[in-house]
């Protein structure tokens, strides 16, 4: 029953940001191939990147809950108790978040995984999709040389890096990334190398640098 409640809540949360194309329904261990099956996991590769994400200020954003008690509830249920305190994304634009858990719905038809994100002190937390998240420094002046060519690739119908125009823009982003410093340089270069390995921006849910592009 708890599992059913969790997945129903997760699908409702995902539905508010328009990325999962399945309706809430019962789910259990004996689900058929046509029934969505929830898989909640700790993705160490995303979590270990640390507190580097921002929740995008958007009217379509999922609710951001306040208080460590609400965070503890979100770990067990995608929707906390009725009346739980929440705030607008515009109030947390200076707060950095980390990916805590990932919920992927097998058989959902379309869309991306859903992420539980939280601030370092667990005061703020939310279940949201990658379209609702963004690398904290993505729009900073230091990142312009990286983000501009990446956005050009993202806006094309075909994002395969074997295409001449995409390859050219990727190389421009890599050149700019090498001019960055410290942890930012390490993160961006690591992310770009992952993008190169994937060969396309169409790979969902694994590259935090590409979230919100």
Coordinates of C-alpha atoms in Angstrom, one line a residue:
X1 CA 0.0 0.0 0.0
X2 CA 2.8 2.4 0.9
X3 CA 4.5 1.6 -2.5
X4 CA 1.3 2.2 -4.4
X5 CA 0.9 5.5 -2.6
X6 CA 4.4 6.5 -3.4
X7 CA 4.2 5.8 -7.1
X8 CA 0.8 7.5 -7.4
X9 CA 2.2 10.6 -5.7
X10 CA 5.3 10.5 -7.9
X11 CA 3.3 10.4 -11.1
X12 CA 1.2 13.3 -9.9
X13 CA 4.3 15.3 -9.1
X14 CA 5.8 14.5 -12.5
X15 CA 2.5 15.3 -14.2
X16 CA 2.6 18.8 -12.9
X17 CA 5.7 19.6 -14.9
X18 CA 4.4 17.8 -18.0
X19 CA 7.1 15.2 -18.6
X20 CA 5.6 11.8 -17.7
X21 CA 2.9 10.7 -20.1
X22 CA 1.2 8.2 -17.8
X23 CA -1.8 8.5 -15.5
X24 CA -1.6 7.6 -11.8
X25 CA -2.5 3.9 -11.3
X26 CA -1.9 1.0 -9.0
X27 CA 1.6 -0.6 -9.1
X28 CA 2.9 -3.7 -7.4
X29 CA 5.6 -6.3 -7.7
X30 CA 3.5 -8.4 -10.1
X31 CA 3.0 -5.5 -12.6
X32 CA 2.6 -6.5 -16.2
X33 CA 4.7 -5.1 -19.0
X34 CA 2.1 -2.5 -19.7
X35 CA 1.8 -1.2 -16.2
X36 CA 4.3 1.5 -15.0
X37 CA 6.8 0.2 -12.4
X38 CA 8.6 2.6 -10.1
X39 CA 12.3 2.2 -9.4
X40 CA 13.6 4.4 -6.6
X41 CA 17.4 4.4 -6.2
X42 CA 20.4 6.3 -5.0
X43 CA 22.4 7.5 -8.0
X44 CA 25.8 8.0 -6.6
X45 CA 27.2 9.5 -9.8
X46 CA 24.7 12.4 -9.5
X47 CA 24.7 12.8 -5.7
X48 CA 28.4 13.0 -5.4
X49 CA 28.5 16.1 -7.7
X50 CA 27.3 17.9 -4.6
X51 CA 25.2 21.0 -4.1
X52 CA 25.4 22.5 -7.5
X53 CA 21.8 22.7 -8.8
X54 CA 19.2 25.4 -8.8
X55 CA 15.4 24.9 -9.0
X56 CA 14.3 27.0 -12.0
X57 CA 11.9 29.8 -11.2
X58 CA 8.9 28.8 -13.2
X59 CA 5.1 28.8 -12.7
X60 CA 5.2 25.1 -13.8
X61 CA 7.7 24.1 -11.1
X62 CA 6.9 21.4 -8.6
X63 CA 6.2 22.5 -5.0
X64 CA 9.3 23.2 -2.8
X65 CA 8.7 22.0 0.8
X66 CA 10.1 23.7 3.9
X67 CA 11.6 21.8 6.9
X68 CA 13.6 18.7 7.5
X69 CA 10.5 16.8 8.6
X70 CA 9.0 17.4 5.2
X71 CA 12.2 16.2 3.5
X72 CA 12.0 13.0 5.6
X73 CA 8.4 12.5 4.4
X74 CA 9.4 13.1 0.7
X75 CA 12.0 10.3 1.0
X76 CA 9.1 7.9 1.7
X77 CA 6.3 9.6 -0.3
X78 CA 6.4 11.9 -3.3
X79 CA 3.7 14.0 -1.7
X80 CA 3.9 14.9 2.0
X81 CA 1.0 15.4 4.3
X82 CA -1.8 17.8 3.3
X83 CA -1.1 21.3 4.3
X84 CA 2.7 20.8 4.4
X85 CA 4.5 24.2 4.2
X86 CA 5.8 25.1 0.7
X87 CA 7.3 28.1 -0.9
X88 CA 7.7 29.5 -4.4
X89 CA 10.8 28.8 -6.5
X90 CA 11.6 32.5 -6.7
X91 CA 12.4 32.4 -2.9
X92 CA 15.2 29.8 -3.3
X93 CA 17.1 31.1 -6.3
X94 CA 20.2 31.6 -4.2
X95 CA 19.9 28.1 -2.6
X96 CA 22.0 25.2 -4.0
X97 CA 20.5 21.8 -4.2
X98 CA 21.8 18.3 -4.6
X99 CA 20.2 15.2 -6.1
X100 CA 19.3 12.8 -3.3
X101 CA 17.3 10.1 -5.0
X102 CA 16.1 9.2 -8.5
X103 CA 12.7 7.7 -9.3
X104 CA 12.4 6.2 -12.7
X105 CA 9.1 4.8 -14.0
X106 CA 9.6 1.9 -16.3
X107 CA 6.8 1.6 -18.9
X108 CA 5.9 5.3 -18.5
X109 CA 5.8 5.8 -22.3
X110 CA 7.8 9.0 -22.4
X111 CA 9.6 11.6 -20.4
X112 CA 12.5 11.7 -17.9
X113 CA 13.2 10.4 -14.4
X114 CA 12.0 12.3 -11.4
X115 CA 14.6 13.6 -8.8
X116 CA 14.4 14.3 -5.1
X117 CA 16.5 17.3 -4.5
X118 CA 17.4 19.0 -1.2
X119 CA 19.4 21.9 0.2
X120 CA 22.5 21.1 2.3
X121 CA 20.6 21.6 5.6
X122 CA 17.5 19.8 4.2
X123 CA 15.5 22.9 4.9
X124 CA 14.2 22.9 1.3
X125 CA 13.3 19.9 -0.8
X126 CA 11.3 18.8 -3.8
X127 CA 10.5 16.0 -6.3
X128 CA 11.1 17.4 -9.8
X129 CA 12.3 16.5 -13.3
X130 CA 15.4 17.7 -15.1
X131 CA 13.4 20.4 -16.9
X132 CA 12.9 22.0 -13.5
X133 CA 16.6 21.9 -12.5
X134 CA 19.6 23.8 -13.7
X135 CA 23.3 23.9 -13.0
X136 CA 23.7 26.8 -10.5
X137 CA 26.3 28.7 -12.5
X138 CA 24.9 27.9 -16.0
X139 CA 23.9 31.5 -16.7
X140 CA 26.9 33.1 -15.0
X141 CA 29.3 35.3 -17.0
X142 CA 32.1 32.8 -16.7
X143 CA 30.0 30.1 -18.4
X144 CA 28.8 32.0 -21.4
X145 CA 31.4 30.5 -23.7
X146 CA 30.2 27.1 -22.7
X147 CA 26.5 27.6 -22.6
X148 CA 26.0 29.5 -25.9
X149 CA 27.3 26.7 -28.2
X150 CA 25.6 24.0 -26.1
X151 CA 22.3 25.8 -26.5
X152 CA 22.8 26.0 -30.2
X153 CA 23.2 22.2 -30.3
X154 CA 20.1 21.7 -28.0
X155 CA 18.0 23.9 -30.2
X156 CA 18.7 21.8 -33.3
X157 CA 16.4 18.9 -34.3
X158 CA 19.4 16.6 -34.5
X159 CA 21.8 16.9 -31.6
X160 CA 24.2 14.1 -32.7
X161 CA 27.8 15.3 -32.2
X162 CA 28.9 13.6 -35.5
X163 CA 27.1 16.4 -37.4
X164 CA 29.6 19.1 -38.5
X165 CA 27.7 22.0 -36.9
X166 CA 27.2 20.2 -33.6
X167 CA 30.8 19.0 -33.5
X168 CA 32.0 22.6 -34.1
X169 CA 29.8 24.0 -31.3
X170 CA 30.9 21.2 -29.0
X171 CA 34.5 21.9 -29.6
X172 CA 33.9 25.6 -28.9
X173 CA 32.2 24.7 -25.6
X174 CA 35.1 22.4 -24.6
X175 CA 37.6 25.2 -25.5
X176 CA 35.8 27.6 -23.2
X177 CA 35.5 25.1 -20.4
X178 CA 39.3 24.7 -20.3
X179 CA 39.5 28.3 -19.4
X180 CA 37.4 27.8 -16.2
X181 CA 39.0 27.3 -12.8
X182 CA 38.7 25.1 -9.8
X183 CA 35.7 22.9 -9.1
X184 CA 33.7 24.6 -11.9
X185 CA 36.3 23.6 -14.5
X186 CA 36.4 20.0 -13.2
X187 CA 32.7 19.6 -13.3
X188 CA 32.1 21.2 -16.7
X189 CA 34.9 19.2 -18.4
X190 CA 33.7 16.0 -16.8
X191 CA 30.2 16.7 -18.0
X192 CA 31.4 17.6 -21.6
X193 CA 33.4 14.4 -21.7
X194 CA 30.3 12.5 -20.8
X195 CA 28.4 14.3 -23.5
X196 CA 31.1 13.3 -26.0
X197 CA 30.9 9.7 -24.9
X198 CA 27.1 9.7 -25.2
X199 CA 27.4 11.3 -28.6
X200 CA 24.1 13.2 -28.3
X201 CA 22.0 15.4 -26.0
X202 CA 19.2 13.0 -26.3
X203 CA 20.4 10.9 -23.4
X204 CA 18.0 11.7 -20.6
X205 CA 18.7 12.2 -16.9
X206 CA 22.5 11.6 -16.5
X207 CA 24.3 14.8 -17.3
X208 CA 23.6 17.6 -14.7
X209 CA 25.2 20.3 -16.9
X210 CA 22.5 19.7 -19.5
X211 CA 19.5 20.0 -17.1
X212 CA 17.3 22.9 -18.0
X213 CA 19.0 23.8 -21.3

